[in-house]
mmCIF file of C-alpha atoms in Angstrom:
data_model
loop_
_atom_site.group_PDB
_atom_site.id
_atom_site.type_symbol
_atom_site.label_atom_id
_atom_site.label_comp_id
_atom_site.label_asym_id
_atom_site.label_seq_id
_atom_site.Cartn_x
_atom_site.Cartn_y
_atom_site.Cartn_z
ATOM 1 C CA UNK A 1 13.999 -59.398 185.417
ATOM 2 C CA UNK A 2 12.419 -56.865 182.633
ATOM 3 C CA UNK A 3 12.052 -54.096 181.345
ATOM 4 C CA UNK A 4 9.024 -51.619 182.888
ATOM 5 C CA UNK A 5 7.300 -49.495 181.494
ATOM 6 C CA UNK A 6 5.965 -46.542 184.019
ATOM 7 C CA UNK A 7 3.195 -44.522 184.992
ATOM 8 C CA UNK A 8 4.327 -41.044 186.330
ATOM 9 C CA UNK A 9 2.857 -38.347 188.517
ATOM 10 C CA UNK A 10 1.610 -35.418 187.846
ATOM 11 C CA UNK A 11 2.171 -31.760 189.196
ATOM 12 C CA UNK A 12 -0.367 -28.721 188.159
ATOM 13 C CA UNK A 13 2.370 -25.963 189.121
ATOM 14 C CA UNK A 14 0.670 -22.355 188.071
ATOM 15 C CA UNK A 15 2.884 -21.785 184.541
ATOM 16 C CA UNK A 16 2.322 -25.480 182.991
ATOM 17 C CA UNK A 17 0.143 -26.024 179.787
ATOM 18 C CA UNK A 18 -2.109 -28.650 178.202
ATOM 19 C CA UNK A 19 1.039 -29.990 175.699
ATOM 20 C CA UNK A 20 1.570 -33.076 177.945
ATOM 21 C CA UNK A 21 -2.080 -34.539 177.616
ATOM 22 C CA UNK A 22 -2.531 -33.107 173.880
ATOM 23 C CA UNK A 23 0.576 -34.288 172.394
ATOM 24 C CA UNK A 24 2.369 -36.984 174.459
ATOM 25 C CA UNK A 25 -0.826 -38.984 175.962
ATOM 26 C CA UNK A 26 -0.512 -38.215 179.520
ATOM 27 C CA UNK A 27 -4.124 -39.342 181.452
ATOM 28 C CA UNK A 28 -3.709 -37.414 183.932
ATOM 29 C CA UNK A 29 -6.727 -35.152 185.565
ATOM 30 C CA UNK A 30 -4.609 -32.040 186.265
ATOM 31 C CA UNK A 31 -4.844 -28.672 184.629
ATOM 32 C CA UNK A 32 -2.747 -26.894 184.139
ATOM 33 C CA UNK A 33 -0.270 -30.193 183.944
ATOM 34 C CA UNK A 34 3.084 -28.479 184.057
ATOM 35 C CA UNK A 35 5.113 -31.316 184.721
ATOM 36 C CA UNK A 36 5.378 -34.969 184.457
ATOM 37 C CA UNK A 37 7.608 -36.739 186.785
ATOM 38 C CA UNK A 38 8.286 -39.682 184.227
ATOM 39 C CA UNK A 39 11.239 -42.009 186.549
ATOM 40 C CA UNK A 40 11.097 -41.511 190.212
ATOM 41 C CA UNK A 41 11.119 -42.543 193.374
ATOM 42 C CA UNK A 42 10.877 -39.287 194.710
ATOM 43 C CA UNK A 43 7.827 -39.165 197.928
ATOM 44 C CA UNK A 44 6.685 -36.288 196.068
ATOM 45 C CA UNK A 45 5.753 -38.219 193.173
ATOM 46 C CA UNK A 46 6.594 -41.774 192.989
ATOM 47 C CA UNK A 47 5.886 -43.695 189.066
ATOM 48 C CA UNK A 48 3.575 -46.743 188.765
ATOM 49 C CA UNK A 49 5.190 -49.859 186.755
ATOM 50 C CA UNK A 50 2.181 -50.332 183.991
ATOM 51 C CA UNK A 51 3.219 -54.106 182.735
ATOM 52 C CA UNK A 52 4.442 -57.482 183.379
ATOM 53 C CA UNK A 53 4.770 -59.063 187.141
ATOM 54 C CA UNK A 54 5.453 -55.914 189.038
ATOM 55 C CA UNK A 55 1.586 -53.924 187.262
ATOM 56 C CA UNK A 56 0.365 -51.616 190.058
ATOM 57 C CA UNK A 57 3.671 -51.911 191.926
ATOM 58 C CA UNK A 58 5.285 -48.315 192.442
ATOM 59 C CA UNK A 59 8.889 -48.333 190.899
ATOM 60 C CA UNK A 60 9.942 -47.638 194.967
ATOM 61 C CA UNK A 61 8.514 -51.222 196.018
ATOM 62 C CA UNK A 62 10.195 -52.787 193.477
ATOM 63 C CA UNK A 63 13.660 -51.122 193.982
ATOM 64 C CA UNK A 64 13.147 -51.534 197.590
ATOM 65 C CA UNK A 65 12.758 -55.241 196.899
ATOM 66 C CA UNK A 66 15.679 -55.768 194.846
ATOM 67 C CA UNK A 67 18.133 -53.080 195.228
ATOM 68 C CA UNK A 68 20.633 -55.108 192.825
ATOM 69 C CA UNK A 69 18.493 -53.389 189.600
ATOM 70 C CA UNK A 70 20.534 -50.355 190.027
ATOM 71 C CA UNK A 71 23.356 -51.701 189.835
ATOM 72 C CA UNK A 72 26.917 -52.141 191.281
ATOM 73 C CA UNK A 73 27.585 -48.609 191.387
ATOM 74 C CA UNK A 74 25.209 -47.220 192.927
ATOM 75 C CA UNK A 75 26.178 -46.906 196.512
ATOM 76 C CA UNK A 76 22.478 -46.171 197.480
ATOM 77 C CA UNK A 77 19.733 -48.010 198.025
ATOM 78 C CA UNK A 78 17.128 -45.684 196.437
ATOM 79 C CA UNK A 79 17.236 -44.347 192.682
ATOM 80 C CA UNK A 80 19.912 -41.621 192.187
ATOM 81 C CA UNK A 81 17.909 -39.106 189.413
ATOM 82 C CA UNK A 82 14.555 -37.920 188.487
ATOM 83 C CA UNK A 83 13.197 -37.992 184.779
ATOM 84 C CA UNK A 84 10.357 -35.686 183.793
ATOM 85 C CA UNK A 85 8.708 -33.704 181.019
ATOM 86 C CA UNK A 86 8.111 -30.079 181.271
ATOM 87 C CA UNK A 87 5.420 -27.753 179.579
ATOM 88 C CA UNK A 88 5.968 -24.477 180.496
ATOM 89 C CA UNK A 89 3.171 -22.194 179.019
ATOM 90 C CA UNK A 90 4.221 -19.260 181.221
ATOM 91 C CA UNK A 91 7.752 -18.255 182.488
ATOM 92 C CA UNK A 92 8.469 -20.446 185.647
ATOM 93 C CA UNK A 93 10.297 -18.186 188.590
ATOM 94 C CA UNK A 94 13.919 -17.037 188.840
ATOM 95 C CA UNK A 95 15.465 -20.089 190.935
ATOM 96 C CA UNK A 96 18.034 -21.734 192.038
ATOM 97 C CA UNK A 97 18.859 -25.560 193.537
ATOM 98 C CA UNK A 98 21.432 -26.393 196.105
ATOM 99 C CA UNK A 99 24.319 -28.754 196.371
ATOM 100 C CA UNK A 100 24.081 -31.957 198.003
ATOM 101 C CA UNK A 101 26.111 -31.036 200.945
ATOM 102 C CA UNK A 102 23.724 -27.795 201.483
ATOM 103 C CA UNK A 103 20.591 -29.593 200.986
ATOM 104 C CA UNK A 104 21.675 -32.800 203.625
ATOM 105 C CA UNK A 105 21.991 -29.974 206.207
ATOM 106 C CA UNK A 106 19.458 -28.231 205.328
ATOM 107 C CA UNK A 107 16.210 -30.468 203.717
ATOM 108 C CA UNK A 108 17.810 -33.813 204.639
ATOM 109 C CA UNK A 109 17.510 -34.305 200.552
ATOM 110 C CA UNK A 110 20.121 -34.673 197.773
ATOM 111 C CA UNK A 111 20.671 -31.583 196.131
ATOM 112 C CA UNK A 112 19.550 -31.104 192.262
ATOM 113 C CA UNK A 113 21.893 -30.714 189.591
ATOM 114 C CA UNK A 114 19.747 -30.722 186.484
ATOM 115 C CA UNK A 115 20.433 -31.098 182.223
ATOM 116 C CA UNK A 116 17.461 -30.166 179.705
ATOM 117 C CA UNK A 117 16.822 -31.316 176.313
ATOM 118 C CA UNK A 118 15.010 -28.595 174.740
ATOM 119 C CA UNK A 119 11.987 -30.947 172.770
ATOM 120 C CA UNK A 120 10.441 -27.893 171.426
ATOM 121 C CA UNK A 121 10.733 -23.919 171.937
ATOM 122 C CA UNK A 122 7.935 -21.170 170.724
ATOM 123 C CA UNK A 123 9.960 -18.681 167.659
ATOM 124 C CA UNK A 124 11.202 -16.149 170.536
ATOM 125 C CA UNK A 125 11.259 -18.772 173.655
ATOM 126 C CA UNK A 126 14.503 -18.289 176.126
ATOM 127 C CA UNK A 127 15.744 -19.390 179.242
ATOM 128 C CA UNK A 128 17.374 -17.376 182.022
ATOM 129 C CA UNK A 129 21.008 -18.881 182.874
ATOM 130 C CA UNK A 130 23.254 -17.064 185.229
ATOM 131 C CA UNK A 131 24.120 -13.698 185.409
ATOM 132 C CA UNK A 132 25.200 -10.832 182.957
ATOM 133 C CA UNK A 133 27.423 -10.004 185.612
ATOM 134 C CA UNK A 134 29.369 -10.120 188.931
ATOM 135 C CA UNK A 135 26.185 -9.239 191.865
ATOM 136 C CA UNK A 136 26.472 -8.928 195.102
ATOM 137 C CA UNK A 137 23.436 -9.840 198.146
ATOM 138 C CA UNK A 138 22.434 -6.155 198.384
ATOM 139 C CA UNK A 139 22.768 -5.839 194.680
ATOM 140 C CA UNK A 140 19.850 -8.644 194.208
ATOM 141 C CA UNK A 141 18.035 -8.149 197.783
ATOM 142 C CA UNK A 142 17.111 -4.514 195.932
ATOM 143 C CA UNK A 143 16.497 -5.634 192.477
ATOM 144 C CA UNK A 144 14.014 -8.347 193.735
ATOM 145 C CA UNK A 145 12.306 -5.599 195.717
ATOM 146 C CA UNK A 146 12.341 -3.053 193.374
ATOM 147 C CA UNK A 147 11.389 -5.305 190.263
ATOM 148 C CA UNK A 148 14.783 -4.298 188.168
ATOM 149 C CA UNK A 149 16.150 -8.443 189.017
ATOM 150 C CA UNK A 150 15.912 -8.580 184.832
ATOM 151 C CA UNK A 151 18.553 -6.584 183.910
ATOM 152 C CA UNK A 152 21.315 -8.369 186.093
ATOM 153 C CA UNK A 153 20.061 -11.851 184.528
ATOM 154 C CA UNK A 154 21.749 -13.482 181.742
ATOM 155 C CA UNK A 155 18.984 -14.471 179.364
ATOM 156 C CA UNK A 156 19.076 -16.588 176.084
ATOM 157 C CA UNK A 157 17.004 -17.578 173.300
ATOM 158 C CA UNK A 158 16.681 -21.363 172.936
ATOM 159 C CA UNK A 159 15.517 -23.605 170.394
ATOM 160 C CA UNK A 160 14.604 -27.355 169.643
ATOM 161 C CA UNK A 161 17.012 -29.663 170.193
ATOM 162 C CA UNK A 162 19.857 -27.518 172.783
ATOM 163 C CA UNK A 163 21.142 -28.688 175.566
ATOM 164 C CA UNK A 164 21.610 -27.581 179.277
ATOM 165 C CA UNK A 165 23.830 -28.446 181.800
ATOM 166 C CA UNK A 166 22.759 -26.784 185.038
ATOM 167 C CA UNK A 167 25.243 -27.441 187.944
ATOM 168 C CA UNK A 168 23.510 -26.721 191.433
ATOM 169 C CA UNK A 169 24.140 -23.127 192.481
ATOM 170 C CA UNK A 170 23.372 -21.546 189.116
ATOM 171 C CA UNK A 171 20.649 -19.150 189.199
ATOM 172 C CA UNK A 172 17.830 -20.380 186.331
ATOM 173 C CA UNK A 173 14.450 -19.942 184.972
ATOM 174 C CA UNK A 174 12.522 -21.851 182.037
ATOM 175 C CA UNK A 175 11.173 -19.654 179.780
ATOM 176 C CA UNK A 176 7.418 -19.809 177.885
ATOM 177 C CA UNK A 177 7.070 -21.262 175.406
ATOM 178 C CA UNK A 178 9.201 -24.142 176.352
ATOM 179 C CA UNK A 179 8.877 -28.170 176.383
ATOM 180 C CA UNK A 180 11.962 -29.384 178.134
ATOM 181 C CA UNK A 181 12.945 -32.993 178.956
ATOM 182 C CA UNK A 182 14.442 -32.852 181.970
ATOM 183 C CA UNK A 183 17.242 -35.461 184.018
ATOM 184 C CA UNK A 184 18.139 -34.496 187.572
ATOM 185 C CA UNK A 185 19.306 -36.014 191.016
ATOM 186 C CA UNK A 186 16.237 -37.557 192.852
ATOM 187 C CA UNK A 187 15.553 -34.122 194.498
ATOM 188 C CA UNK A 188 12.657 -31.481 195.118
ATOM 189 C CA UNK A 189 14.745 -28.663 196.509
ATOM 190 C CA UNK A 190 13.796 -25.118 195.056
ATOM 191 C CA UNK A 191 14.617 -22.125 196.381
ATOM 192 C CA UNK A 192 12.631 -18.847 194.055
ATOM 193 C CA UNK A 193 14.368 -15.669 194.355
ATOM 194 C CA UNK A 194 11.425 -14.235 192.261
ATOM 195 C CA UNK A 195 8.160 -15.333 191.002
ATOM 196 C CA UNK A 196 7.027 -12.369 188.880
ATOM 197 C CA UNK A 197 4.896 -11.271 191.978
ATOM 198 C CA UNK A 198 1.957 -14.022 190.710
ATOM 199 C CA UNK A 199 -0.644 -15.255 192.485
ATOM 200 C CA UNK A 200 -2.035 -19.011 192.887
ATOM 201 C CA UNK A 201 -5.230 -20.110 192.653
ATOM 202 C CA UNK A 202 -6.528 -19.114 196.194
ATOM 203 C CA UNK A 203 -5.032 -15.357 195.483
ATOM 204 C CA UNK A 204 -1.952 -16.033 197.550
ATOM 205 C CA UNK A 205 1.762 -15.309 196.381
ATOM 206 C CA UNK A 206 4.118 -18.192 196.326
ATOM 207 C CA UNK A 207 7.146 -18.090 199.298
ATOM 208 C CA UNK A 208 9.920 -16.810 198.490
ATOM 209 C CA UNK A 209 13.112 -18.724 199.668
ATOM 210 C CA UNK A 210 16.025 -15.597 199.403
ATOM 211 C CA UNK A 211 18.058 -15.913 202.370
ATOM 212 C CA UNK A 212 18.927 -19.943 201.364
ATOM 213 C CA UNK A 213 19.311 -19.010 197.358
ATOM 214 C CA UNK A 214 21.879 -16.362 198.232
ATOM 215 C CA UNK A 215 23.631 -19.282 200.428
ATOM 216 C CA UNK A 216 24.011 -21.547 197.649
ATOM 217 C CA UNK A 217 23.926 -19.209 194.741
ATOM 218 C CA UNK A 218 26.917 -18.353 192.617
ATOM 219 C CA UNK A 219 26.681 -15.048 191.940
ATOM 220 C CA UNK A 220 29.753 -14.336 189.831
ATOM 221 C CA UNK A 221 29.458 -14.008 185.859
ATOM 222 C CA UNK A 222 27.576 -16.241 183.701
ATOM 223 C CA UNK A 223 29.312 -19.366 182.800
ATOM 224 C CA UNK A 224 30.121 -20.119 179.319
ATOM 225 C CA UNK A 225 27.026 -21.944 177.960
ATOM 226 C CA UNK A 226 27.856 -21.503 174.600
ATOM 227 C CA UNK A 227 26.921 -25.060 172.746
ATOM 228 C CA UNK A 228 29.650 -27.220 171.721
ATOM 229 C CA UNK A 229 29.055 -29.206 168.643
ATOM 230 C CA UNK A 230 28.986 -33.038 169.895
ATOM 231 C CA UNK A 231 29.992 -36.244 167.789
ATOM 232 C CA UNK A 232 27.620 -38.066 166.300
ATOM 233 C CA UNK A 233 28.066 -42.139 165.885
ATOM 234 C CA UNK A 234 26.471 -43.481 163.213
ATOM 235 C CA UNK A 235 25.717 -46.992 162.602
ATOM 236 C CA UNK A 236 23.482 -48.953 159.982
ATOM 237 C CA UNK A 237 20.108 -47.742 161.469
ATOM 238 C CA UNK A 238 20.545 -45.430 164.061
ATOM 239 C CA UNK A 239 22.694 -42.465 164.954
ATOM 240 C CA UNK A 240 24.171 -42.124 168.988
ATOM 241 C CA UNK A 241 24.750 -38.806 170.369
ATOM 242 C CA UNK A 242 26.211 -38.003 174.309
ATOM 243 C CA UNK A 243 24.380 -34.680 175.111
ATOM 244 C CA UNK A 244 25.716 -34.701 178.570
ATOM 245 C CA UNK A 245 28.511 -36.327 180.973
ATOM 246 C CA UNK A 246 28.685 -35.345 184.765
ATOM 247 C CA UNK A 247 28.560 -36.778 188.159
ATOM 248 C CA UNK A 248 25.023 -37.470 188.372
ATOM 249 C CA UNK A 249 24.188 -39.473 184.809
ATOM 250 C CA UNK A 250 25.257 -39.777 181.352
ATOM 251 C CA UNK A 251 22.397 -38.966 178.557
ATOM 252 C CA UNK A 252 22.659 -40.021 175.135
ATOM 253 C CA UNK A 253 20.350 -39.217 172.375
ATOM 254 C CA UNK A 254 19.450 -41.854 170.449
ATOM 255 C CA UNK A 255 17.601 -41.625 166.598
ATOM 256 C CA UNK A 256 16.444 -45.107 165.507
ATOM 257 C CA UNK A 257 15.257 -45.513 161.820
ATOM 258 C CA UNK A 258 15.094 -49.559 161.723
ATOM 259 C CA UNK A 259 17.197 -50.476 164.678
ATOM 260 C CA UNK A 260 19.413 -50.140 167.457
ATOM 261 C CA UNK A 261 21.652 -52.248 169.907
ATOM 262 C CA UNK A 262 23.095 -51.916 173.345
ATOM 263 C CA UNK A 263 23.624 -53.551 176.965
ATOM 264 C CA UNK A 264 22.581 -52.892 179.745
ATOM 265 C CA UNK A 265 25.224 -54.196 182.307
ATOM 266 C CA UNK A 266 25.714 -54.627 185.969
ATOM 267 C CA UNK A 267 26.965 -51.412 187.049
ATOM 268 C CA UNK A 268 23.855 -49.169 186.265
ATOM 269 C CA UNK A 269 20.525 -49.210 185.375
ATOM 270 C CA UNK A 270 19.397 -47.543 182.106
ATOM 271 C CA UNK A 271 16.432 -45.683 181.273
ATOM 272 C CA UNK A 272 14.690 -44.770 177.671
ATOM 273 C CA UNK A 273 12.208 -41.586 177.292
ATOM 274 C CA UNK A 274 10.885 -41.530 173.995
ATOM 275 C CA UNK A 275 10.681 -37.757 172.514
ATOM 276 C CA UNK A 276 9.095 -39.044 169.364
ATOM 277 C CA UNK A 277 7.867 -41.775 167.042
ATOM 278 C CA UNK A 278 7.231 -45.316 168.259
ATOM 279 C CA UNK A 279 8.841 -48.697 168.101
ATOM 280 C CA UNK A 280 9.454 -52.024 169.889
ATOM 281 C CA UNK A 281 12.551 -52.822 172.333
ATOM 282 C CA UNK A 282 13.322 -56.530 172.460
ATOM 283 C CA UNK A 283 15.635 -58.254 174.878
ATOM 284 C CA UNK A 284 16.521 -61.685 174.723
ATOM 285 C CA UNK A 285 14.773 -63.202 178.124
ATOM 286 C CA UNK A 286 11.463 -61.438 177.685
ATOM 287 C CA UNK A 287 8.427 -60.685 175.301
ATOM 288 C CA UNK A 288 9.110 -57.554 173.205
ATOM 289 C CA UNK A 289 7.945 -53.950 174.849
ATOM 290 C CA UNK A 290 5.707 -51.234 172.466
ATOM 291 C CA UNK A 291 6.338 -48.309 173.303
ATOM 292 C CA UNK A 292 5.631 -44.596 172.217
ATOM 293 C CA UNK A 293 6.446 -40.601 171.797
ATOM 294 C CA UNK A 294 6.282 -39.931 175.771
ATOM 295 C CA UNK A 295 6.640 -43.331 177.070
ATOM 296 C CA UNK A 296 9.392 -43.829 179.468
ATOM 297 C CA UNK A 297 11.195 -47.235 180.082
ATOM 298 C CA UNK A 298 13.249 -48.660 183.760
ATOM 299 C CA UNK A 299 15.792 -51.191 182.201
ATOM 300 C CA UNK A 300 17.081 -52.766 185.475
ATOM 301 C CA UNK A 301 21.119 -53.668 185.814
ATOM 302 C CA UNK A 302 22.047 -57.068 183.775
ATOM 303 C CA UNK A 303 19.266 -57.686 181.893
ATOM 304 C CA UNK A 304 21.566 -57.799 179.024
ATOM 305 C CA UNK A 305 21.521 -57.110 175.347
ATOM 306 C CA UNK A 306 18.792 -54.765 174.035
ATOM 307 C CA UNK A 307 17.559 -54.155 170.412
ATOM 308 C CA UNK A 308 15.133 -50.928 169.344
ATOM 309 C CA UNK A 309 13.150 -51.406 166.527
ATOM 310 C CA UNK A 310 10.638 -48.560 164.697
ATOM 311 C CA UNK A 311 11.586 -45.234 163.553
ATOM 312 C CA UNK A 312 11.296 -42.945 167.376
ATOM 313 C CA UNK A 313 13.974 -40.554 169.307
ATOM 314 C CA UNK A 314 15.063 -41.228 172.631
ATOM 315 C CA UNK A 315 17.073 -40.294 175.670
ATOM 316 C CA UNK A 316 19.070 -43.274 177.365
ATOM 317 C CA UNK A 317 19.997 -42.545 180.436
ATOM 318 C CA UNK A 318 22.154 -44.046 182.570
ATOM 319 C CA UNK A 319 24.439 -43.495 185.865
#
């Protein structure tokens, strides 16, 4: 058992930027590269282990061949969340994901409750996030049609470092301007409700999916998203920080200036995405791991006691 570095997949969606290869090291022949899928297992875009015994293997195969890395909790045999990087040079569409019992019925996938990190945000970036107020169907059937959908959206400015939780059901859209770190269910279920009335690259307009969004949309006023402050843990070389607590996964932000501890037990896998810096993470059975800003890490369950080293900022996640 170690720890694996990955390989992820890229996706050249119409609004993404250059941010990803320029600033975090992706290789990836895409342009635009709007996304990154970082941890997955998704068949949309499965990530590559890139060292030790499993090299070359997709992170699938090797779940697939031991199912006991995710842990004792995990009543699945397949991973339960998707971790990616997002560069969104352009406004992505007005959208909204469905629950898990919608999306069984419906695209025989999980459903996609989502949190972002917000890694960096242009002065006047913003994010759309619910509604301003109560709409009904034939409120937003004619505002969509009409081109007045704005005005009944709640939108907010955003800036490095917030935090998002976005349940399934609530109506959304990433703003330019925007590099988001995102942690999700291991889904690929989007319904737009508008798209700005753009065109890809053969001329033709991306579908629509209305009639499921209203389904699974909740269209009453927008939920309190106002940011609570969130304790901070300090210890001698680090500071620990939950940004988010649900269902799905627990995220903790992690800032290491000489070093950092934790397990990794039975229950759950764990996995690190480095936002910035560099370092080393040691565990006791196996040669020390470099890693850098934009690297992402697959700790499998019960590999035991880790320790960071360097000066770098991370996400641990874990379910």
């Amino acid at each position: 058992m170690e720890a694996m570095k990955l390989l992820p997949k890229g996706k050249d969606y119409l609004w993404g930027g250059t941010r990803l290869r320029e600033e975090y090291n992706k290789k990836l022949d895409i342009n635009p590269l709007a996304e990154t899928w970082e941890c997955s297992v998704h068949p949309d875009g499965v990530s590559i282990v890139a060292n030790g015994k499993n090299a070359g293997k997709s992170l699938s195969e090797v779940i697939e061949r031991h199912p006991e890395y995710l842990g004792s909790k995990i009543e699945s045999k397949e991973l339960p969340i998707l971790v990616k990087f997002i560069d969104a040079k352009k406004d992505l569409s007005v959208q909204v994901h469905p629950t898990d019992e919608y999306a069984r019925i419906h695209e025989n996938q999980n459903g996609k409750t989502e949190m972002w990190y917000v890694m960096d945000a242009d002065e006047n970036a913003s994010l759309i996030y619910g509604f301003e107020h109560p709409v009904t169907e034939d409120v937003l059937k004619r505002s969509v049609s009409d081109g007045t959908l704005d005005k009944h959206l709640h939108r907010t400015k955003i800036k490095k470092g917030d935090v998002y939780y976005v349940p399934a059901g609530t109506v959304h859209g990433i703003g330019a301007g925007t590099l988001i770190a995102e942690i999700q269910e291991s889904s690929n279920v989007t319904y737009r409700v508008y798209d700005y009335d753009r065109t890809d690259k053969n001329g033709n307009k991306r579908e629509l999916h209305f009639d499921k969004a209203i389904d699974v949309m909740d269209m009453s006023i927008v939920p309190d998203i106002t940011q609570k402050p969130k304790l901070i843990h300090c210890y001698p070389g680090c500071s620990r920080q939950i940004l988010c607590r649900c269902k799905y996964f627990e995220v903790e932000k992690i800032e290491v200036l000489h070093g950092c501890s934790f397990s990794v037990l039975d229950t759950s896998f764990q996995v690190l995405l480095c936002l910035s810096g560099d370092g080393g993470l040691e565990i006791e059975t196996n040669r020390p791991v470099r890693f850098k800003k934009g690297d992402c890490i697959f700790l499998p369950s019960g590999i035991g006691r880790c320790h960071l080293l360097g000066e770098a900022e991370l996400l641990k996640i874990r379910c």
